[in-house]
Short mmCIF file of C-alpha atoms and ligand atoms in Angstrom, two decimals:
data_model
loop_
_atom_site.label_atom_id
_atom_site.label_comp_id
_atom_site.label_asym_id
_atom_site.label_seq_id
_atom_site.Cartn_x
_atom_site.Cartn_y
_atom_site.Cartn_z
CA UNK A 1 -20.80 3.86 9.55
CA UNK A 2 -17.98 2.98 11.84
CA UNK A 3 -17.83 2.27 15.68
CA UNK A 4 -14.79 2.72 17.44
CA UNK A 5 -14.09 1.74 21.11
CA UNK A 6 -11.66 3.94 22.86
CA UNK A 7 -10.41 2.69 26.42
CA UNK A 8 -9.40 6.84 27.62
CA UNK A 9 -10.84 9.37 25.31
CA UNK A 10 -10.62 13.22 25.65
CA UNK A 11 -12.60 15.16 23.56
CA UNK A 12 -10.57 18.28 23.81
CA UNK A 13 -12.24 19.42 26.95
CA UNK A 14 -13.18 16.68 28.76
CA UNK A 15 -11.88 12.55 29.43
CA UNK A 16 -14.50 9.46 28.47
CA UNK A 17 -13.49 6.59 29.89
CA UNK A 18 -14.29 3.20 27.85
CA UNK A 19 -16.29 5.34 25.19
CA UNK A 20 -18.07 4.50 21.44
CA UNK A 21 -17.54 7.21 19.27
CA UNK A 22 -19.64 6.54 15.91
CA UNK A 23 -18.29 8.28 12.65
CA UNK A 24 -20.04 8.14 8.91
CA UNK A 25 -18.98 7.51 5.89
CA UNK A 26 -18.20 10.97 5.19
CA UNK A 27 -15.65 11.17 8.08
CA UNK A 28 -17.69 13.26 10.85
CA UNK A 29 -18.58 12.12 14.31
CA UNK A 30 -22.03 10.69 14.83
CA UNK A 31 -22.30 10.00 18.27
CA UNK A 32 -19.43 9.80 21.53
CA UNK A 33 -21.28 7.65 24.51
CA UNK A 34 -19.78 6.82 27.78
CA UNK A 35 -19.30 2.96 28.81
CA UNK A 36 -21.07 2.26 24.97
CA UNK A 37 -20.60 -1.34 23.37
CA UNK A 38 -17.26 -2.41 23.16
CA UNK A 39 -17.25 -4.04 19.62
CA UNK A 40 -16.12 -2.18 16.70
CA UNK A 41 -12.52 -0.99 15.89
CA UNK A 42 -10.67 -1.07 19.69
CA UNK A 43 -8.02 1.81 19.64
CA UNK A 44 -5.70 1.10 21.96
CA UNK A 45 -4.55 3.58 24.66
CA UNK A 46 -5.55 6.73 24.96
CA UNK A 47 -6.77 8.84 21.97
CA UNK A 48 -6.74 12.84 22.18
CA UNK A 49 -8.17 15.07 19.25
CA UNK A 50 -5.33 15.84 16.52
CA UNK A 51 -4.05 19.08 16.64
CA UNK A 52 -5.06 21.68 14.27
CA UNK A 53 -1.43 23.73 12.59
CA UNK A 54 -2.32 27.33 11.90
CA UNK A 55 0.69 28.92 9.78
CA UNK A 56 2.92 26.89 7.23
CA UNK A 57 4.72 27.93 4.74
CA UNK A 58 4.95 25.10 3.42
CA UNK A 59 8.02 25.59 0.86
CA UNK A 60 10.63 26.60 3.65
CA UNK A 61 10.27 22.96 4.47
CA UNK A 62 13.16 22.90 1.48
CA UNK A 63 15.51 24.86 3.52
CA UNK A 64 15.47 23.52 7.03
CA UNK A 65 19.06 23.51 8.88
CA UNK A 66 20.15 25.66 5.83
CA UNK A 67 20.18 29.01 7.13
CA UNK A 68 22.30 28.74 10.18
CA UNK A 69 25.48 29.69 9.41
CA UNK A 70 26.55 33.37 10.18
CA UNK A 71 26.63 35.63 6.98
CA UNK A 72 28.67 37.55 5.30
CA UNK A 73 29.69 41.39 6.90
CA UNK A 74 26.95 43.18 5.62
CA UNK A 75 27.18 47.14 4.90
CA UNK A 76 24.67 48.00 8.15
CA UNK A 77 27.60 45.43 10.60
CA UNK A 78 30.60 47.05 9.54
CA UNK A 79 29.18 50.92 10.19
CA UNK A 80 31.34 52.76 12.90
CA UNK A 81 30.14 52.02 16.23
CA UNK A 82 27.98 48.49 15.36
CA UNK A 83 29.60 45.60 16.48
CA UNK A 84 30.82 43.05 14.09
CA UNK A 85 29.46 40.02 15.19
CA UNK A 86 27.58 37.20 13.97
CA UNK A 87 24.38 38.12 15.92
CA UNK A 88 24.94 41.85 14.85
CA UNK A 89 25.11 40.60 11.41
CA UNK A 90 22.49 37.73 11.12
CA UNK A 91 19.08 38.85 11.34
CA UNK A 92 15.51 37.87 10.58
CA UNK A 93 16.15 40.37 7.55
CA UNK A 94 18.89 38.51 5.85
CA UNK A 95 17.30 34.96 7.07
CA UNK A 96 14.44 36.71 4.66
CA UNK A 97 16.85 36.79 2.28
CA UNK A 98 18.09 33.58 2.28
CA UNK A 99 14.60 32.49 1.64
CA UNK A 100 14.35 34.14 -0.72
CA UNK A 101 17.15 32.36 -2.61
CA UNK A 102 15.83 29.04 -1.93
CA UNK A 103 12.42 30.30 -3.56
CA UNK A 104 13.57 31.50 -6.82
CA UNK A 105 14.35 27.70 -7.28
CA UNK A 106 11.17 25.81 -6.33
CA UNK A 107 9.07 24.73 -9.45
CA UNK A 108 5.01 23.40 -8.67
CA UNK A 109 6.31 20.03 -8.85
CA UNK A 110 9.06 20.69 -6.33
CA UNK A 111 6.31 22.31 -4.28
CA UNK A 112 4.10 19.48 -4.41
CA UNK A 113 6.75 17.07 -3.69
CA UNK A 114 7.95 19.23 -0.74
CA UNK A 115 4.62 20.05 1.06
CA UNK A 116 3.59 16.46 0.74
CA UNK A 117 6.80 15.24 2.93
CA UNK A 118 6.00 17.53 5.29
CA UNK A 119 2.08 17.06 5.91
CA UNK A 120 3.17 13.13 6.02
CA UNK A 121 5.71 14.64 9.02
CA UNK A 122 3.03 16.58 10.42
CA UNK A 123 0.59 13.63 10.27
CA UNK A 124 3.25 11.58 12.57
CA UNK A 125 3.90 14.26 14.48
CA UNK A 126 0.01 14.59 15.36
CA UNK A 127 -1.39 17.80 13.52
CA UNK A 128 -4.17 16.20 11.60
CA UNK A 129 -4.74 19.59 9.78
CA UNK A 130 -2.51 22.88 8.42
CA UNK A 131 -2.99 26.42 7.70
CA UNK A 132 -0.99 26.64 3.89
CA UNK A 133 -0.46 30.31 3.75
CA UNK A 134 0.77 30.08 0.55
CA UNK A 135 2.34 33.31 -1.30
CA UNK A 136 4.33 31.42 -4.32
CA UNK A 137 1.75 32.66 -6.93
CA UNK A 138 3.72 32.67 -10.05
CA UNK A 139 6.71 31.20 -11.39
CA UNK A 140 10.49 33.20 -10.41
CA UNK A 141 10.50 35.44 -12.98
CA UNK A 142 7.48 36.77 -11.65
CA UNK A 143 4.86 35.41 -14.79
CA UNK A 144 1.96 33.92 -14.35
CA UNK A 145 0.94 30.42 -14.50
CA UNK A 146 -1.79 29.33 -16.62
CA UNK A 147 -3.81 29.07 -13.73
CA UNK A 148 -3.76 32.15 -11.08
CA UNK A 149 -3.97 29.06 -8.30
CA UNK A 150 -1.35 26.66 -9.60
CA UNK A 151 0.90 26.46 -6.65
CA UNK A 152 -2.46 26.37 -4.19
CA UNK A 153 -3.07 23.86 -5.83
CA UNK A 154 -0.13 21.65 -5.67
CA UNK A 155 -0.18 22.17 -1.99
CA UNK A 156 -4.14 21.39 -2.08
CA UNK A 157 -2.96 18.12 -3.86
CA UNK A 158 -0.04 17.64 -1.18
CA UNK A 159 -2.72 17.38 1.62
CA UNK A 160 -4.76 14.98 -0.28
CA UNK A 161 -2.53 12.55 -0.92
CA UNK A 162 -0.95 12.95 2.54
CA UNK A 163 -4.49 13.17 3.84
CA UNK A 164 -4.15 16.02 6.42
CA UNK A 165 -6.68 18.38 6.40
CA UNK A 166 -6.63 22.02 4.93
CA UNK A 167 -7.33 25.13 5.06
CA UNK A 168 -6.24 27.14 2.12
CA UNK A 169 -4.52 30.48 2.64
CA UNK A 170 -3.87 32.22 -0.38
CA UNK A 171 -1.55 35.22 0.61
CA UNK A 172 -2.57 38.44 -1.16
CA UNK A 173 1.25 40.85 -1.34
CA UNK A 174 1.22 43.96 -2.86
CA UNK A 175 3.84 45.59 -2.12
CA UNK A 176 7.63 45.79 -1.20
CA UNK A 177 7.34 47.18 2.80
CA UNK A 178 4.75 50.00 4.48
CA UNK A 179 3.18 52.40 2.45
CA UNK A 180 3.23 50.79 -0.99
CA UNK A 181 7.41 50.69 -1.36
CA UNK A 182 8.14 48.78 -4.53
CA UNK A 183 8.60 44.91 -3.99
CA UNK A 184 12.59 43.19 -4.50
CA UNK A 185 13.18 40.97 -7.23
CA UNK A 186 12.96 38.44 -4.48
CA UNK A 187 9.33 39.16 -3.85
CA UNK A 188 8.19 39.21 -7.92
CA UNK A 189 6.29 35.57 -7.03
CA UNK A 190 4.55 36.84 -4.90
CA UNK A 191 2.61 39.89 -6.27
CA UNK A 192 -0.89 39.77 -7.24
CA UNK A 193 -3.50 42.80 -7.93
CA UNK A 194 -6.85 41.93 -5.69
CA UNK A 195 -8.85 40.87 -8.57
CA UNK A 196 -6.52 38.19 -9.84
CA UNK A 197 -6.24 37.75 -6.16
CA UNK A 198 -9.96 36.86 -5.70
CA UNK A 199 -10.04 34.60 -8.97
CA UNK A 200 -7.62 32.60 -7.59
CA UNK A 201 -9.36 32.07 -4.33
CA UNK A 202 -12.37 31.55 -6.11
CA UNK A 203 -11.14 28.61 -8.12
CA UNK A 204 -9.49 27.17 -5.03
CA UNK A 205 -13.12 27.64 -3.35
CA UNK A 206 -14.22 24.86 -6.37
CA UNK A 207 -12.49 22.52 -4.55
CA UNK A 208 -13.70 22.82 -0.95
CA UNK A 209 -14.50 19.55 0.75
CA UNK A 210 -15.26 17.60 3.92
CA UNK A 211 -11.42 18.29 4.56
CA UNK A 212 -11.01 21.03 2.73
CA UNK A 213 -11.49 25.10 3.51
CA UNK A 214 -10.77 28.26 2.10
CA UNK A 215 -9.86 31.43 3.71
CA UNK A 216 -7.77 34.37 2.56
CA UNK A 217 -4.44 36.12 4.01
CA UNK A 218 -3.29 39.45 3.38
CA UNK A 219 0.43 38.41 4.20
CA UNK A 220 1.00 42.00 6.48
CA UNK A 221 0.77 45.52 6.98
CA UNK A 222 3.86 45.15 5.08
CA UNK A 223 2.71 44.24 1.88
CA UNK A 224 -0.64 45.46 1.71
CA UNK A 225 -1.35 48.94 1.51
CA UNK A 226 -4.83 49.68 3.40
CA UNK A 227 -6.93 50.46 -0.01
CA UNK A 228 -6.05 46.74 -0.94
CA UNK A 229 -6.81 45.43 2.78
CA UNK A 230 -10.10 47.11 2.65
CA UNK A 231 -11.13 45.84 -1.33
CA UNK A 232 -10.31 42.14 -0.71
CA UNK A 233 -12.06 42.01 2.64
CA UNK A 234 -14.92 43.49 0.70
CA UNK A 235 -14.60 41.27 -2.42
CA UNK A 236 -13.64 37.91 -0.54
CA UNK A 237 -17.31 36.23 -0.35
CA UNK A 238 -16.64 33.29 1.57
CA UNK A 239 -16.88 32.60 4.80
CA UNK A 240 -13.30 31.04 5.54
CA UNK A 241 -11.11 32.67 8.44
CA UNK A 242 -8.61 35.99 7.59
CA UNK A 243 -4.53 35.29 8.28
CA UNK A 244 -2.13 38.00 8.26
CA UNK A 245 1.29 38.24 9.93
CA UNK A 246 1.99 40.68 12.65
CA UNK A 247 4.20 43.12 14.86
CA UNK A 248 6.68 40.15 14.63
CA UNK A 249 9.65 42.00 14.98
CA UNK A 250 10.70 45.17 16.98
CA UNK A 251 11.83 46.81 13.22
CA UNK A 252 8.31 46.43 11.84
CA UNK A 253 6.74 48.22 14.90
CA UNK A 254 9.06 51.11 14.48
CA UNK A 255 8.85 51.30 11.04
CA UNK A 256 4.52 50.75 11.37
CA UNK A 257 4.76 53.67 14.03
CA UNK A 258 6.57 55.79 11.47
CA UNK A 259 4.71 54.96 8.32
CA UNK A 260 1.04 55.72 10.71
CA UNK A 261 1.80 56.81 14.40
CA UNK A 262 0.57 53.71 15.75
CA UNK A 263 1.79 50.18 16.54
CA UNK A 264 1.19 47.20 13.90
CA UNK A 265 -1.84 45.23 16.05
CA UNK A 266 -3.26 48.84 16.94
CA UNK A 267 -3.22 49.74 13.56
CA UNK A 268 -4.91 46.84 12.20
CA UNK A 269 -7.96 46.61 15.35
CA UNK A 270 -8.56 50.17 14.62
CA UNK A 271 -8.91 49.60 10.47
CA UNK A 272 -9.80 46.33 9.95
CA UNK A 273 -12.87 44.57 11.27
CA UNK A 274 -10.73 42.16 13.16
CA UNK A 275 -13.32 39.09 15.44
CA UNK A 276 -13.43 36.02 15.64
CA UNK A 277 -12.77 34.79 11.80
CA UNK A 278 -9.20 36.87 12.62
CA UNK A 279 -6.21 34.89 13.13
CA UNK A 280 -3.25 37.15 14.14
CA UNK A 281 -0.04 35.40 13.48
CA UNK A 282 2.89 35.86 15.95
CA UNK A 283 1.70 39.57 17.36
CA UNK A 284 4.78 39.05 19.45
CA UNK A 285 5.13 42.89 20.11
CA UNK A 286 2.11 44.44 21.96
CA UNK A 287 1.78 47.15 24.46
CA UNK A 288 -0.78 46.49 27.41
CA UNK A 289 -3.53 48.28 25.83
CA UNK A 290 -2.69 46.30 22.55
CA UNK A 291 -3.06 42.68 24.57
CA UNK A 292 -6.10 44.05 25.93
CA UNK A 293 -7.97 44.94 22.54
CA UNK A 294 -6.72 41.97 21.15
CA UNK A 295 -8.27 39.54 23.52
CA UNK A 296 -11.33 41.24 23.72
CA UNK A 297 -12.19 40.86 19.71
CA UNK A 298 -11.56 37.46 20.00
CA UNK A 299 -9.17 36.53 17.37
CA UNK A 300 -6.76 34.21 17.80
CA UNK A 301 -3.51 34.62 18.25
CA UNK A 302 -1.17 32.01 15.87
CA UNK A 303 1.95 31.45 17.91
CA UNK A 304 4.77 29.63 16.01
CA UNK A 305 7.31 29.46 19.37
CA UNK A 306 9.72 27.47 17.17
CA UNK A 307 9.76 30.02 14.52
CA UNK A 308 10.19 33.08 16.64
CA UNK A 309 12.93 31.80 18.22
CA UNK A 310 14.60 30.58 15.28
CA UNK A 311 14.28 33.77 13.49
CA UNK A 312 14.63 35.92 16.94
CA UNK A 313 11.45 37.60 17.34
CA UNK A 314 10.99 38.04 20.84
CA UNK A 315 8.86 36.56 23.35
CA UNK A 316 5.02 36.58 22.78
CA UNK A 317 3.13 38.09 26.20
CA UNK A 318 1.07 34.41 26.30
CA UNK A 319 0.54 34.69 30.11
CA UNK A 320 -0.51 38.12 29.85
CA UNK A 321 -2.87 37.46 26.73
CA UNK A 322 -4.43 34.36 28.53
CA UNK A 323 -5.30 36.34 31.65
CA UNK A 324 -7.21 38.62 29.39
CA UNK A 325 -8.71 35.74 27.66
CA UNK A 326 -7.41 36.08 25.13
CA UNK A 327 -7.51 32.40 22.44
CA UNK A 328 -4.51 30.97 20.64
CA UNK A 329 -3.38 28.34 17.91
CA UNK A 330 -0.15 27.17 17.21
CA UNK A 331 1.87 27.17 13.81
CA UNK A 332 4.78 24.76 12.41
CA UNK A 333 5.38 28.50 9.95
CA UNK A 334 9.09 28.13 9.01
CA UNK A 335 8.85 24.14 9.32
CA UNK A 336 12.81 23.82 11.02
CA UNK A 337 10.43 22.29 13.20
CA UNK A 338 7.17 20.00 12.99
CA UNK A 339 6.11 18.82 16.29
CA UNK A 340 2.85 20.34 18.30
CA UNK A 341 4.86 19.01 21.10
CA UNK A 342 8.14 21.13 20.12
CA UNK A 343 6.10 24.34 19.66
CA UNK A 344 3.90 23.91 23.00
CA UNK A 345 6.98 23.47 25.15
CA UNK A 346 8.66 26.44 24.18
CA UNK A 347 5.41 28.44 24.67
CA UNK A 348 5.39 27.09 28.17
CA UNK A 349 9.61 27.51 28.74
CA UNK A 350 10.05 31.14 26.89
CA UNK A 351 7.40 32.29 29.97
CA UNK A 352 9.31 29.82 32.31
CA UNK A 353 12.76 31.67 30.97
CA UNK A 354 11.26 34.54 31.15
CA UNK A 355 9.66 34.92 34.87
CA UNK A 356 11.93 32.30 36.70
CA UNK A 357 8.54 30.24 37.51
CA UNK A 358 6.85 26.99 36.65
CA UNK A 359 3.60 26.34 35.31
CA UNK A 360 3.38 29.58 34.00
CA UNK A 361 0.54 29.05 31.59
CA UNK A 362 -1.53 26.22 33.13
CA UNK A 363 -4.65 28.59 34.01
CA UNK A 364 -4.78 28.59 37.83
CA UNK A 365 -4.13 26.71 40.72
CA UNK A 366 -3.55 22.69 40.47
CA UNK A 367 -4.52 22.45 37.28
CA UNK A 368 -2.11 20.58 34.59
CA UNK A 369 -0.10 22.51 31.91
CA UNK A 370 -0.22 20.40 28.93
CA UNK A 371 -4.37 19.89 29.46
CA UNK A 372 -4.64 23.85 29.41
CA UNK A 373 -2.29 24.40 26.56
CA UNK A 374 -3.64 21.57 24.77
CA UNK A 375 -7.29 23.10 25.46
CA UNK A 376 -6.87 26.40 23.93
CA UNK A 377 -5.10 25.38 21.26
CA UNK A 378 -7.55 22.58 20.36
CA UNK A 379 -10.41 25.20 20.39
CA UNK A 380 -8.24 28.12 18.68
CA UNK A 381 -6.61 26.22 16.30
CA UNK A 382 -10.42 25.02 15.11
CA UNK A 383 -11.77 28.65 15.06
CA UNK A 384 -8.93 29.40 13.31
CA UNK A 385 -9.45 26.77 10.29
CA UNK A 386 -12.69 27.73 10.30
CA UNK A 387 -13.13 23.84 10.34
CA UNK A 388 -15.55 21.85 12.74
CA UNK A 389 -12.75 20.16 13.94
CA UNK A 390 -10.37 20.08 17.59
CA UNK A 391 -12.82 18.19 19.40
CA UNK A 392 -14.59 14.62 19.60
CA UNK A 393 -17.79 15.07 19.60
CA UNK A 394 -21.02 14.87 17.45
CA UNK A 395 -20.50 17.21 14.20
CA UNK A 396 -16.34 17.29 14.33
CA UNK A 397 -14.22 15.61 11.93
CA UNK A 398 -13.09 12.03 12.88
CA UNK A 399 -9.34 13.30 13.68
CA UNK A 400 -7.15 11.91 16.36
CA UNK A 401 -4.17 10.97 17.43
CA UNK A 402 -3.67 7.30 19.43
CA UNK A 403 -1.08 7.86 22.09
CA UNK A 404 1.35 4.93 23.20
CA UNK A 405 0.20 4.65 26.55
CA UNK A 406 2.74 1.26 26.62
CA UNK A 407 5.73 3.58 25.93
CA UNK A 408 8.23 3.65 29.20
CA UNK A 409 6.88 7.42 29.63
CA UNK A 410 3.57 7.09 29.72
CA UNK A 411 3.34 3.96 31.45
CA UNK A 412 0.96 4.07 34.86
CA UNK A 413 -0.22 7.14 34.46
CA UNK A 414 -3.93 8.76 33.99
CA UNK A 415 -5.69 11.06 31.94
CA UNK A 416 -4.23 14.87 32.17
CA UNK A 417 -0.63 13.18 33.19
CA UNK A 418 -0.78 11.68 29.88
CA UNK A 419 -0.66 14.94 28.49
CA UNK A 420 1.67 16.30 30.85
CA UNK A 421 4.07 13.65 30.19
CA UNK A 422 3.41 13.75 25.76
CA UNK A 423 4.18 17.61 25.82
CA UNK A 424 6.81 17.88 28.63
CA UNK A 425 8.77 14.98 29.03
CA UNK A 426 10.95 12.64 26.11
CA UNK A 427 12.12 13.57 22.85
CA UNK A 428 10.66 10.63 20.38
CA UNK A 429 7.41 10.72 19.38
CA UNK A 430 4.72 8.57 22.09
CA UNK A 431 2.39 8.76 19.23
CA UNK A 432 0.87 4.98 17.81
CA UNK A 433 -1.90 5.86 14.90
CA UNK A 434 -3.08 9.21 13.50
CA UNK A 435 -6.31 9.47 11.44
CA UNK A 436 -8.49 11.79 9.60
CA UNK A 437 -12.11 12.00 8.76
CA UNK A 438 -12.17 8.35 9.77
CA UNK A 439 -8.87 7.11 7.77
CA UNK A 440 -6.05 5.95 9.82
CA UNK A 441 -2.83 8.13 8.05
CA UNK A 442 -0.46 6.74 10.74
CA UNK A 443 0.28 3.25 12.35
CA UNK A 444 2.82 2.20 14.46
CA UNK A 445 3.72 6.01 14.49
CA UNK A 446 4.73 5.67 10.79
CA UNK A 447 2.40 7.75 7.95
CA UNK A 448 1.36 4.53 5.55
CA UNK A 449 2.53 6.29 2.58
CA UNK A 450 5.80 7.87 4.39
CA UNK A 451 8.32 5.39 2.11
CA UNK A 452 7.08 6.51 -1.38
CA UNK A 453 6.74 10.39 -0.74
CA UNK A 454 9.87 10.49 0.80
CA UNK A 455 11.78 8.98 -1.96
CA UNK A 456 9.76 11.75 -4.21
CA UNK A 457 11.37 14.38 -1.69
CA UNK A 458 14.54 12.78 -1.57
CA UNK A 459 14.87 13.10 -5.71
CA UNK A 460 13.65 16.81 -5.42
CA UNK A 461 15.88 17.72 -2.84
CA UNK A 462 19.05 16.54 -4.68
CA UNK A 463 18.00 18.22 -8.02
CA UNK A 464 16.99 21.69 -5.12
CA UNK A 465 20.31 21.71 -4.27
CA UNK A 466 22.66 20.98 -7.41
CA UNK A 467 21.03 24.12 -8.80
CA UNK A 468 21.81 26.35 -5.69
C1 LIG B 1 6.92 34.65 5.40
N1 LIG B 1 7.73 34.34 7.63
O1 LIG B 1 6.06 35.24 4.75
O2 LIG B 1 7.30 33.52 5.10
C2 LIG B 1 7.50 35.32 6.62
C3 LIG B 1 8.80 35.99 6.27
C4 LIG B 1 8.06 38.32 5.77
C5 LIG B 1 7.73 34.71 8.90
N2 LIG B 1 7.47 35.93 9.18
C6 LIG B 1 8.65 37.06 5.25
N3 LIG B 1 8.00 33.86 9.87
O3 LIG B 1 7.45 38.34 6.84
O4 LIG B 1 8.22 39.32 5.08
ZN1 LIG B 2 4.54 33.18 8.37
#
């Protein structure tokens, strides 16, 4: 057993000043008294709960700052009447296919190497756990590896040695685009039938743990036809949460309303079972009845604000789906950015942008922005892991984050202006230590490891690139 003493503790909904928080050896909180002994390990400052990532692709880590220069004229720029710009001719569709360059390259070590610099970057940054939705089932000519959950697996070993939690998301992809289109030679890694689908999730659920979940992602109503959406939620047995990407851009809601008459979330609440264990990524492109529904399931919503407005999505309706009460997480997705802090600012400034007001999303009258956005997506990041973690309390994982309450911006202040002043104000990092299930992953706002897997990166990288 250890006993920490924490000077300002707040366990996701609530602050505990001068509080004991006992943890076993297994890495789950015992017990969090007020005004308990003050012996044991003293963490200094104040300590908030680590922040639970909900969509990574882990392997776009690789190409970060390497799709931002304008491409070539395509065919659809130069037709009569389009405008030949850049932003006519850049697009999520050919950022899609830039990634898809980048992929055909990665071997499992490179992924290994890859997603463990970047769960050491989350660790720093303060997400003590990821969502892997990983879709890089077989090697780039499209054959299988000897095992159907090789590349899981190399992130699965990724997390450990970084030692950031995880919840698996195997993607299942089945097809090319709506209604079963065939899939681009960019795609071939990707495909998998549901039953080798299900083995590999399966052998993936042999290796659950303490940090460790399993859940299962149909990657979109893109690339799964509904026969397939229906048979793997019928043959997935576990009880891990359901990803899948949606209405992220205004071409997939016209081509969904073609391909069915409805729009992508309305589709999927009216076929698919959607509650609680539901995490919608992005659903940036709702109608008011489509908000409405969504909230009132219960799923969450995984927001990736970095992401979206990298690849120009759009602007998700967050005040709208909050004053429906509706629940959200946030995701690191593309990785061009890994920084809870990054991603919850430009939720709070696209609706700032967008209105011409302040405090747009801090849930009513006096109350503070970065406690309220913190909140919700403590407790909807956790639902969405399916992981008893997000808060400090008896039965949650022993992961936090130790904020530098010396550091010139958070000096004299209290409790929620703490948080206000991490998310909104400063660009470096105010964090001090991270840990996880009781380990400390990050001192002196350095991951312990960071040196040696970064000089593994560094050596992949070079080799990445000489071959593009
Ligand atoms: C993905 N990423 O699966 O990595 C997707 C792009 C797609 C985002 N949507 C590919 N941000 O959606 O087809
Ligand atoms: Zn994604």
């Amino acid at each position: 057993m250890q006993r920490f003493f924490v000077e300002h503790l707040f366990t996701g909904s609530a602050w505990v000043e001068g509080a004991c928080v006992e943890v076993d050896s297994a890495g789950d909180i015992v017990s969090v008294t007020a005004n308990g002994s003050s012996d044991g390990i003293r963490l200094p400052g104040c300590v908030v709960p680590g922040v639970p990532n909900v969509h990574c692709h882990a392997h776009q880590r690789a190409m970060a700052g390497l799709a931002e220069r304008s491409g070539p004229a395509s065919a659809a720029a130069s037709r009569p009447g389009t405008e030949s710009t850049a932003a006519a001719r850049d697009s999520f569709w050919t950022w899609r296919e830039v990634m898809y360059r980048h992929v055909g390259r990665m071997s499992p070590d490179d992924l290994e190497a890859v997603a463990a610099q970047l769960y050491v970057e989350m660790l720093e940054a303060g997400y003590t756990a990821v969502g892997e939705f990983q879709y890089l089932h077989h090697d780039p000519s499209g054959k299988p590896y000897a095992s159907p959950a090789e590349m899981s697996l190399r992130c699965l070993a990724a997390a450990e040695a970084a030692g950031i939690g995880l919840t698996s998301l195997p993607v299942l992809y089945t097809s090319g685009g709506f209604g079963g289109q065939a899939a681009s030679a960019g795609q071939r890694r990707f495909l998998c039938t549901v039953d080798t689908f299900l083995t590999l999730v399966e052998a993936l659920e042999e290796r659950c743990s303490a940090n460790h979940t399993v859940g299962i992602a149909p990657h979109s109503l893109r690339a799964v036809l509904p026969e397939d959406l229906a048979a793997v939620l019928g043959g997935f047995r576990g009880e891990g949460p359901i990803h899948i990407h949606i209405a992220e851009q205004t071409r997939e809601v016209e081509d969904c309303l073609r391909w069915s008459g409805q729009r992508p979330v309305a589709w999927l609440l009216d076929h698919a079972p959607v509650d609680g264990r539901w995490c919608l990524i992005h659903a940036t492109h709702m109608d008011d009845a489509e908000v409405a529904a969504l909230a009132r399931r219960g799923a969450v919503a995984g927001l990736c604000p970095t992401t979206e407005a990298n690849l120009g999505d759009g602007l998700f309706r967050a005040a709208d789906f909050l004053a429906a009460g509706g629940r959200l997480g946030i995701g690191s997705d593309s990785n061009s950015s890994v920084s809870p802090v990054e991603e919850l600012r430009w939720l709070e400034y696209g609706q700032r942008l967008d209105t011409r007001r302040r405090n747009v999303l801090a849930g009513g009258a006096g109350r503070s922005t970065g406690r309220n956005l913190l909140e919700r997506v403590l407790a909807g990041g956790a639902q969405a892991s399916g992981r008893a973690i997000g808060r400090l309390a008896a039965g949650c994982r022993a992961d936090f984050v130790v904020l530098d309450t010396d550091h010139p911006l958070l000096v004299g202040r209290t409790q929620d202006a703490w948080i206000d002043s991490w998310l909104f104000s400063g660009n470096r990092s105010l964090i001090r230590e991270v840990w996880v299930g009781g380990a400390r992953r990050v001192a002196d706002g350095r991951h312990l490891d960071a040196e040696a897997v970064a000089a593994r990166f560094g050596g992949t990288m070079q080799a990445l690139l000489r071959r593009s």
